[in-house]
């Protein structure tokens, strides 16, 4: 493999960490609320659109625009938890999972329609003032490396937070046994809201990091949701650790397939890879029987 | 310490408890006996606030706790260990115990309570780094009780600790509980049991529940052993 092949792997790692950031929110929300949030990718786009519009029309500084975008995404997450899912929480078990799918899918389609018609040109690209270096005649954008490092740090902080802090332990306990969590004195409702806030924050940051290495457009939301769902399923739907590993795996495989067979076929091949993985390990790479 | 006054409770429209009144004094072990489906576990769930009573009052110390959310009641010093254990299977024994001390009051006494739990159930000390889901039923029962104690409880609500366990495990659990009340002065236990013999060795006073109502209250250690009594109230 030559240098450009290595660059594709770097691309894949960066894409992988971004997918992990998106998918981790999906996994945590599913673990806690039994809702597979199909509007998760759409609220990412809501944030990048907000940042892009503020940058283009108000001349707000970059950092403030991005921060406002993050707030919009988190606000949308809270709206989903408090309003969209309100009828869903009155149900339990399979009924809750199903109604959760319908409600978040409906919200996703609605949001997509509003965003794409109101802000059709709100593309977000963040150009970092980082140099492009020359490696044996191949140009390497250091922004790429910066983006990968940024998302890796966020994932590492998240991992430590879940492993070490009381709040993180409470979140993990809730995904494993809700009655047990109730018995040790954890307020289930409050933590459910907290997980939506956390998941939305992560997906918002993923959107910003994605816009460092590529352009995020108003039509990209559902694609992010689908890719994140693939990551969740491959990782084992209830495992945050598995989600991170699966995100990296899918990112690298996808980028490498793009390098080998081109963008369009790569997507098809990726789905084939996922199918084979699930045939071999139906509960995901670190998942367990539910 | 615990005073339950005329409680009626149930699951939604399905009422399972009618006018239950009982008391547990400080440092007392009180048993609740009765056949399957009598409402014993529902009573414990009502005291801890998982089920909301329709009518009646529950006092813990001087505070009224009925209608309060479970995390407030746990904070007051009441803790429940269920027969189903309800552990966190993917977490280690140590993490399960740590989470038992989730409420703010218990966090300050984490080390002290952890030492107490590991002292009364030495088996847990050996298995601290094992995942809870991989342990035997008896060990899981010890862990469930240990986790409930980590909440810095003053009153332990204990739901059928012997169900489905080998006799040697039952003995280990009851030995641990005996050690607990030796070390902790003033600690109270409300014990729900199906195995009358274990309960009567451990508690002097008790109640018998049948069809959601209290049908007997008194000295179970002497009365319950008479075969006529057993037949009449417990159907054995």
XYZ file of C-alpha atoms in Angstrom:
526
model
C 0.000 0.000 0.000
C 1.309 3.442 -0.875
C 0.992 6.719 1.014
C -2.385 7.543 -0.495
C -3.721 4.221 0.822
C -2.569 5.191 4.300
C -4.349 8.494 3.881
C -7.573 6.664 3.140
C -7.128 4.771 6.395
C -6.604 8.072 8.221
C -9.782 9.312 6.540
C -11.534 6.200 7.742
C -10.389 6.620 11.320
C -11.624 10.216 11.352
C -14.949 9.213 9.804
C -15.104 6.342 12.286
C -14.689 8.557 15.341
C -17.378 10.884 13.973
C -19.759 7.968 13.413
C -18.988 6.751 16.937
C -19.899 10.156 18.351
C -23.250 10.022 16.547
C -23.971 6.384 17.334
C -23.041 6.543 21.017
C -25.971 8.899 21.606
C -28.324 6.496 19.811
C -27.053 3.588 21.905
C -27.388 5.407 25.215
C -30.870 6.690 24.413
C -31.976 3.228 23.315
C -30.514 1.683 26.446
C -32.249 4.131 28.743
C -35.547 4.927 27.109
C -36.019 1.946 24.757
C -36.432 4.438 21.935
C -34.431 4.166 18.742
C -34.221 7.852 17.896
C -34.538 8.011 14.104
C -34.301 11.804 14.147
C -30.807 11.721 15.654
C -29.045 12.580 12.378
C -31.593 15.262 11.563
C -30.856 17.223 14.748
C -27.160 17.114 13.838
C -28.054 18.901 10.601
C -30.306 21.346 12.473
C -27.185 22.424 14.382
C -24.910 22.793 11.354
C -27.631 24.708 9.491
C -28.047 27.109 12.403
C -24.282 27.702 12.525
C -24.088 28.164 8.757
C -26.989 30.653 8.636
C -25.555 32.675 11.517
C -22.155 32.782 9.817
C -23.566 33.822 6.435
C -26.148 36.400 7.480
C -25.199 37.838 10.865
C -21.423 37.889 10.743
C -21.299 36.295 14.191
C -17.792 34.974 14.965
C -17.176 31.324 14.022
C -16.952 30.010 17.580
C -20.176 31.718 18.678
C -22.017 30.464 15.591
C -20.873 26.917 16.261
C -21.850 27.213 19.930
C -25.299 28.445 18.881
C -25.574 25.444 16.548
C -24.761 23.112 19.442
C -27.450 24.793 21.540
C -30.022 24.357 18.753
C -29.238 20.638 18.496
C -29.406 20.141 22.258
C -32.675 22.082 22.322
C -34.064 19.795 19.629
C -32.988 16.770 21.688
C -34.797 18.105 24.743
C -37.873 18.803 22.586
C -37.873 15.187 21.381
C -37.631 13.862 24.937
C -40.174 16.202 26.502
C -42.747 16.577 23.694
C -42.367 14.100 20.821
C -41.845 11.075 23.069
C -44.409 11.986 25.721
C -47.054 9.536 24.435
C -44.348 6.899 23.900
C -43.386 6.770 27.578
C -46.899 5.743 28.566
C -46.242 2.396 26.846
C -43.874 -0.418 27.784
C -41.898 -3.105 25.988
C -42.369 -3.775 22.263
C -45.180 -1.241 21.993
C -42.877 1.477 23.260
C -40.124 0.508 20.794
C -42.592 0.576 17.896
C -44.307 3.847 18.753
C -40.865 5.332 19.446
C -39.798 4.409 15.911
C -42.927 5.928 14.377
C -42.787 9.143 16.372
C -39.084 9.828 15.817
C -39.348 8.877 12.142
C -42.294 11.245 11.722
C -40.424 14.010 13.539
C -37.376 13.342 11.391
C -39.355 13.640 8.134
C -41.073 16.789 9.355
C -37.805 18.412 10.425
C -36.112 17.343 7.193
C -38.896 18.945 5.129
C -38.771 22.194 7.070
C -34.991 22.474 6.977
C -34.462 21.574 3.352
C -37.124 23.981 2.063
C -36.284 26.865 4.406
C -32.479 26.671 4.267
C -31.631 24.859 1.006
C -28.154 26.414 0.760
C -27.077 26.284 4.404
C -23.909 24.240 3.925
C -21.354 24.262 6.704
C -17.628 23.978 6.087
C -15.230 24.928 8.833
C -11.816 25.861 7.497
C -9.289 25.557 10.260
C -6.128 27.673 9.901
C -4.027 24.526 9.856
C -1.278 23.935 7.259
C -1.236 21.365 4.496
C 2.007 19.404 4.579
C 3.799 17.628 1.787
C 4.671 13.932 2.161
C 6.558 12.552 -0.831
C 4.507 14.658 -3.192
C 1.189 13.799 -1.499
C -0.618 16.681 0.168
C -1.857 15.944 3.684
C -4.317 18.270 5.370
C -3.421 18.527 9.028
C -7.024 19.623 9.703
C -7.833 15.954 9.160
C -5.497 14.926 11.971
C -6.813 17.691 14.193
C -10.412 16.555 13.625
C -9.539 12.948 14.422
C -7.720 13.966 17.586
C -10.604 16.195 18.659
C -13.219 13.471 18.363
C -10.920 10.871 19.968
C -10.473 13.136 22.986
C -14.248 13.571 23.281
C -14.751 9.795 23.088
C -12.043 9.225 25.708
C -13.633 11.766 28.058
C -17.025 10.127 27.509
C -15.572 6.701 28.250
C -13.970 7.885 31.509
C -17.131 9.759 32.443
C -19.260 6.616 32.048
C -16.722 4.442 33.848
C -15.727 6.656 36.756
C -18.227 9.368 37.639
C -21.362 8.784 39.719
C -23.501 10.221 36.934
C -21.861 7.970 34.352
C -22.272 4.897 36.542
C -25.926 5.803 37.047
C -26.427 6.007 33.267
C -24.802 2.606 32.765
C -26.822 1.055 35.576
C -30.044 2.333 34.004
C -29.235 0.666 30.698
C -28.715 -2.639 32.506
C -31.582 -2.745 34.976
C -34.116 0.004 35.472
C -35.692 -1.518 38.602
C -32.235 -1.975 40.122
C -31.449 1.669 39.430
C -34.709 2.709 41.068
C -33.848 0.629 44.143
C -30.487 2.337 44.688
C -32.210 5.715 44.539
C -31.642 6.893 40.976
C -34.268 9.248 39.554
C -35.041 7.510 36.260
C -36.807 10.458 34.616
C -34.083 12.966 35.351
C -31.403 10.681 33.950
C -33.421 9.990 30.823
C -33.489 13.726 30.080
C -29.784 13.964 30.887
C -28.990 11.220 28.382
C -30.930 13.029 25.647
C -28.967 16.199 26.412
C -25.676 14.295 26.388
C -26.531 12.390 23.190
C -27.555 15.626 21.453
C -24.376 17.370 22.584
C -22.275 14.547 21.125
C -24.159 14.516 17.824
C -23.798 18.313 17.584
C -20.041 18.062 18.119
C -19.909 15.279 15.525
C -21.561 17.646 13.053
C -18.957 20.337 13.682
C -16.063 17.904 13.401
C -17.526 16.497 10.204
C -17.638 20.023 8.769
C -13.911 20.372 9.427
C -13.076 17.465 7.106
C -16.026 17.757 4.709
C -19.147 19.798 4.026
C -22.366 19.112 5.892
C -25.487 19.989 3.900
C -29.162 20.277 4.882
C -29.970 17.009 3.076
C -27.404 14.866 4.958
C -29.402 14.144 8.114
C -30.957 10.816 7.249
C -27.670 9.460 5.900
C -26.064 10.120 9.304
C -28.955 8.356 11.026
C -28.591 5.299 8.791
C -24.807 5.082 9.201
C -25.147 5.494 12.964
C -27.789 2.746 13.060
C -25.383 0.427 11.232
C -22.712 1.250 13.816
C -25.126 0.587 16.712
C -26.245 -2.752 15.331
C -22.718 -3.917 14.568
C -21.529 -2.758 18.013
C -24.277 -4.565 19.883
C -27.146 -2.209 20.478
C -26.697 -1.692 24.222
C -22.938 -1.362 24.483
C -21.258 2.050 24.411
C -17.847 0.419 24.211
C -18.959 -1.772 21.297
C -20.390 1.269 19.543
C -17.036 3.052 19.638
C -15.211 0.002 18.270
C -17.845 -0.554 15.579
C -17.737 3.119 14.562
C -14.004 2.894 13.937
C -14.415 -0.379 12.083
C -17.157 0.885 9.783
C -15.335 4.168 9.163
C -12.116 2.423 8.132
C -13.855 -0.273 6.071
C -15.970 2.318 4.279
C -13.035 4.618 3.453
C -10.962 1.697 2.296
C -13.802 0.468 0.067
C -14.059 3.956 -1.412
C -10.334 3.776 -2.169
C -10.702 0.352 -3.779
C -13.979 0.500 -5.696
C -15.240 4.097 -5.620
C -17.917 5.933 -3.661
C -21.120 4.415 -5.005
C -20.165 0.751 -4.918
C -18.489 1.287 -1.544
C -21.842 1.994 0.079
C -23.311 -1.238 -1.268
C -20.218 -3.179 -0.269
C -20.367 -1.668 3.219
C -23.912 -2.948 3.680
C -22.743 -6.383 2.545
C -19.923 -6.299 5.103
C -22.405 -5.362 7.829
C -24.740 -8.179 6.805
C -21.950 -10.738 6.932
C -20.817 -9.441 10.328
C -24.328 -9.844 11.694
C -24.693 -13.326 10.207
C -21.571 -14.363 12.089
C -22.306 -12.360 15.257
C -26.059 -11.645 15.455
C -25.715 -9.730 18.737
C -22.972 -7.435 17.470
C -19.234 -7.576 17.988
C -19.404 -7.166 21.758
C -23.156 -7.450 22.269
C -24.828 -10.141 24.319
C -28.114 -11.932 23.980
C -30.950 -9.743 25.191
C -39.295 3.265 63.392
C -41.595 2.134 60.564
C -45.299 2.654 60.999
C -47.654 1.524 58.258
C -51.216 2.716 58.843
C -54.208 1.322 56.971
C -52.501 1.017 53.606
C -54.433 -0.054 50.523
C -52.368 -0.504 47.405
C -52.062 -2.297 44.085
C -51.101 -2.177 40.435
C -53.268 0.381 38.649
C -56.837 -0.837 38.957
C -55.861 -4.204 40.382
C -55.918 -3.840 44.147
C -53.754 -6.332 46.052
C -53.553 -4.912 49.600
C -56.433 -3.957 51.902
C -56.007 -1.903 55.113
C -52.563 -3.144 56.048
C -51.171 -1.822 59.325
C -47.849 -2.891 60.767
C -44.976 -1.583 62.838
C -41.259 -2.262 62.999
C -39.418 -0.946 66.062
C -35.833 0.239 66.187
C -33.474 -2.736 66.271
C -36.330 -5.153 65.634
C -36.575 -7.980 63.100
C -40.164 -8.479 61.996
C -41.357 -11.232 59.665
C -44.179 -11.140 57.151
C -45.382 -14.610 56.233
C -48.039 -15.827 53.880
C -48.708 -17.956 50.842
C -47.657 -17.106 47.304
C -49.529 -14.190 45.800
C -50.717 -12.915 49.178
C -49.306 -9.448 48.535
C -46.123 -9.615 50.627
C -43.782 -8.274 47.944
C -46.348 -5.637 46.925
C -46.312 -4.437 50.530
C -42.533 -3.922 50.414
C -42.798 -2.170 47.033
C -45.453 0.137 48.474
C -43.268 1.047 51.466
C -40.298 1.934 49.203
C -42.530 3.961 46.866
C -42.401 1.823 43.708
C -46.141 1.296 44.151
C -48.187 4.296 45.248
C -50.778 3.509 47.935
C -54.429 4.343 47.215
C -55.137 5.140 50.850
C -53.374 5.137 54.199
C -50.165 6.548 55.608
C -46.607 5.340 56.042
C -44.231 6.920 58.562
C -40.511 6.337 58.856
C -39.262 7.829 62.106
C -41.192 11.066 62.340
C -41.404 11.572 58.561
C -44.319 10.666 56.369
C -42.983 8.796 53.337
C -46.034 7.510 51.446
C -46.382 9.160 48.037
C -42.708 10.199 48.049
C -40.499 9.153 45.125
C -38.299 6.117 45.788
C -35.024 8.065 45.735
C -36.279 10.258 48.641
C -37.319 7.219 50.669
C -33.939 5.546 50.053
C -32.277 8.780 51.172
C -34.229 8.586 54.453
C -32.654 5.210 55.193
C -35.075 2.574 53.880
C -33.682 0.036 51.447
C -35.242 -2.868 49.563
C -33.657 -6.109 48.375
C -35.974 -8.027 46.040
C -36.119 -11.785 45.480
C -35.511 -11.108 41.771
C -32.263 -9.377 42.871
C -32.386 -6.766 40.084
C -28.594 -6.474 39.867
C -26.536 -4.794 37.140
C -25.332 -7.960 35.377
C -22.543 -6.452 33.222
C -20.966 -4.637 36.157
C -18.560 -6.088 38.683
C -19.549 -6.956 42.230
C -17.671 -3.884 43.408
C -19.432 -1.566 40.954
C -22.804 -2.971 42.005
C -21.972 -2.277 45.631
C -20.683 1.224 44.840
C -23.939 2.048 43.072
C -25.794 0.928 46.192
C -24.264 4.007 47.829
C -25.640 6.326 45.146
C -27.577 8.597 47.501
C -25.575 11.556 48.828
C -25.761 10.495 52.486
C -24.422 7.023 51.705
C -21.527 8.283 49.558
C -19.874 9.795 52.638
C -19.985 6.443 54.393
C -19.041 4.341 51.370
C -15.822 2.816 52.755
C -17.347 2.010 56.129
C -20.435 0.326 54.663
C -18.398 -1.536 52.048
C -16.241 -3.008 54.810
C -19.386 -4.048 56.696
C -20.889 -5.787 53.649
C -17.661 -7.602 52.790
C -17.385 -8.604 56.454
C -20.833 -10.199 56.688
C -20.605 -11.790 53.223
C -16.942 -12.854 52.824
C -17.854 -14.537 49.531
C -18.360 -11.093 47.989
C -14.874 -10.021 49.058
C -13.383 -12.869 47.018
C -15.505 -11.997 43.989
C -15.177 -8.217 43.918
C -13.986 -8.059 40.319
C -16.330 -10.680 38.913
C -19.296 -9.611 36.775
C -22.504 -9.862 38.786
C -24.333 -11.749 36.040
C -21.847 -14.625 36.135
C -22.317 -15.489 39.813
C -24.447 -18.227 41.348
C -27.968 -17.514 42.593
C -26.855 -17.478 46.224
C -23.984 -15.105 45.561
C -26.300 -12.828 43.618
C -28.681 -12.823 46.578
C -25.823 -11.794 48.866
C -24.903 -9.048 46.437
C -28.500 -7.791 46.273
C -28.652 -7.590 50.075
C -25.167 -6.049 50.193
C -26.123 -3.422 47.632
C -29.220 -2.545 49.681
C -27.059 -2.157 52.806
C -24.644 0.155 50.950
C -27.417 2.777 50.862
C -26.584 3.330 54.544
C -29.963 1.867 55.391
C -31.472 1.917 58.886
C -34.313 -0.362 57.824
C -33.823 -3.206 55.389
C -36.856 -4.527 53.531
C -35.885 -8.056 52.644
C -37.893 -10.022 50.105
C -37.544 -13.818 50.275
C -33.758 -14.100 50.587
C -33.905 -17.911 50.577
C -36.061 -18.550 47.501
C -34.553 -21.099 45.151
C -31.263 -21.443 47.045
C -29.390 -24.470 48.335
C -29.600 -24.910 52.135
C -25.917 -24.113 52.578
C -26.397 -20.752 50.827
C -29.499 -19.978 52.882
C -27.443 -20.588 56.021
C -24.642 -18.318 54.782
C -27.129 -15.538 54.106
C -28.864 -15.828 57.478
C -25.508 -15.997 59.260
C -24.559 -12.787 57.504
C -27.790 -11.125 58.576
C -27.270 -12.264 62.199
C -23.785 -10.809 62.113
C -25.242 -7.587 60.701
C -27.622 -7.036 63.626
C -24.831 -7.851 66.070
C -22.541 -5.195 64.601
C -25.128 -2.538 63.798
C -27.006 -1.535 66.929
C -30.547 -0.416 66.216
C -30.680 -1.872 62.701
C -34.163 -3.044 61.732
C -35.292 -5.650 59.215
C -38.708 -6.316 57.749
C -38.386 -9.830 56.395
C -40.732 -11.416 53.884
C -40.318 -15.180 53.824
C -42.077 -18.236 52.538
C -39.895 -20.623 54.492
C -41.499 -20.397 57.910
C -38.673 -22.163 59.700
C -35.995 -19.680 58.608
C -38.202 -16.740 59.480
C -39.110 -17.985 62.936
C -35.490 -18.601 63.841
C -34.652 -15.048 62.925
C -37.683 -12.936 63.898
C -39.768 -13.097 67.021
C -42.692 -10.935 66.043
C -44.495 -11.296 62.784
C -47.543 -10.834 60.628
C -49.315 -13.211 58.311
C -50.879 -11.887 55.133
C -53.465 -13.796 53.130
C -55.369 -12.436 50.142
C -53.961 -8.967 50.748
C -55.142 -8.678 54.345
C -53.392 -9.175 57.666
C -54.869 -12.284 59.279
C -52.493 -12.700 62.196
C -50.184 -10.540 64.237
C -48.067 -11.669 67.161
C -45.332 -13.904 68.494
C -44.578 -16.169 65.557
C -41.672 -17.932 67.233
C -43.994 -19.869 69.533
C -47.396 -19.757 67.815
C -46.469 -20.550 64.268
C -44.833 -23.830 65.118
C -48.088 -25.430 66.162
C -49.307 -27.509 63.287
C -52.884 -26.346 63.654
C -51.736 -22.758 63.208
C -49.631 -23.586 60.170
C -52.541 -25.347 58.563
C -54.996 -22.595 59.265
C -52.996 -19.619 58.059
C -50.373 -20.903 55.727
C -52.063 -23.927 54.263
C -49.164 -26.276 55.041
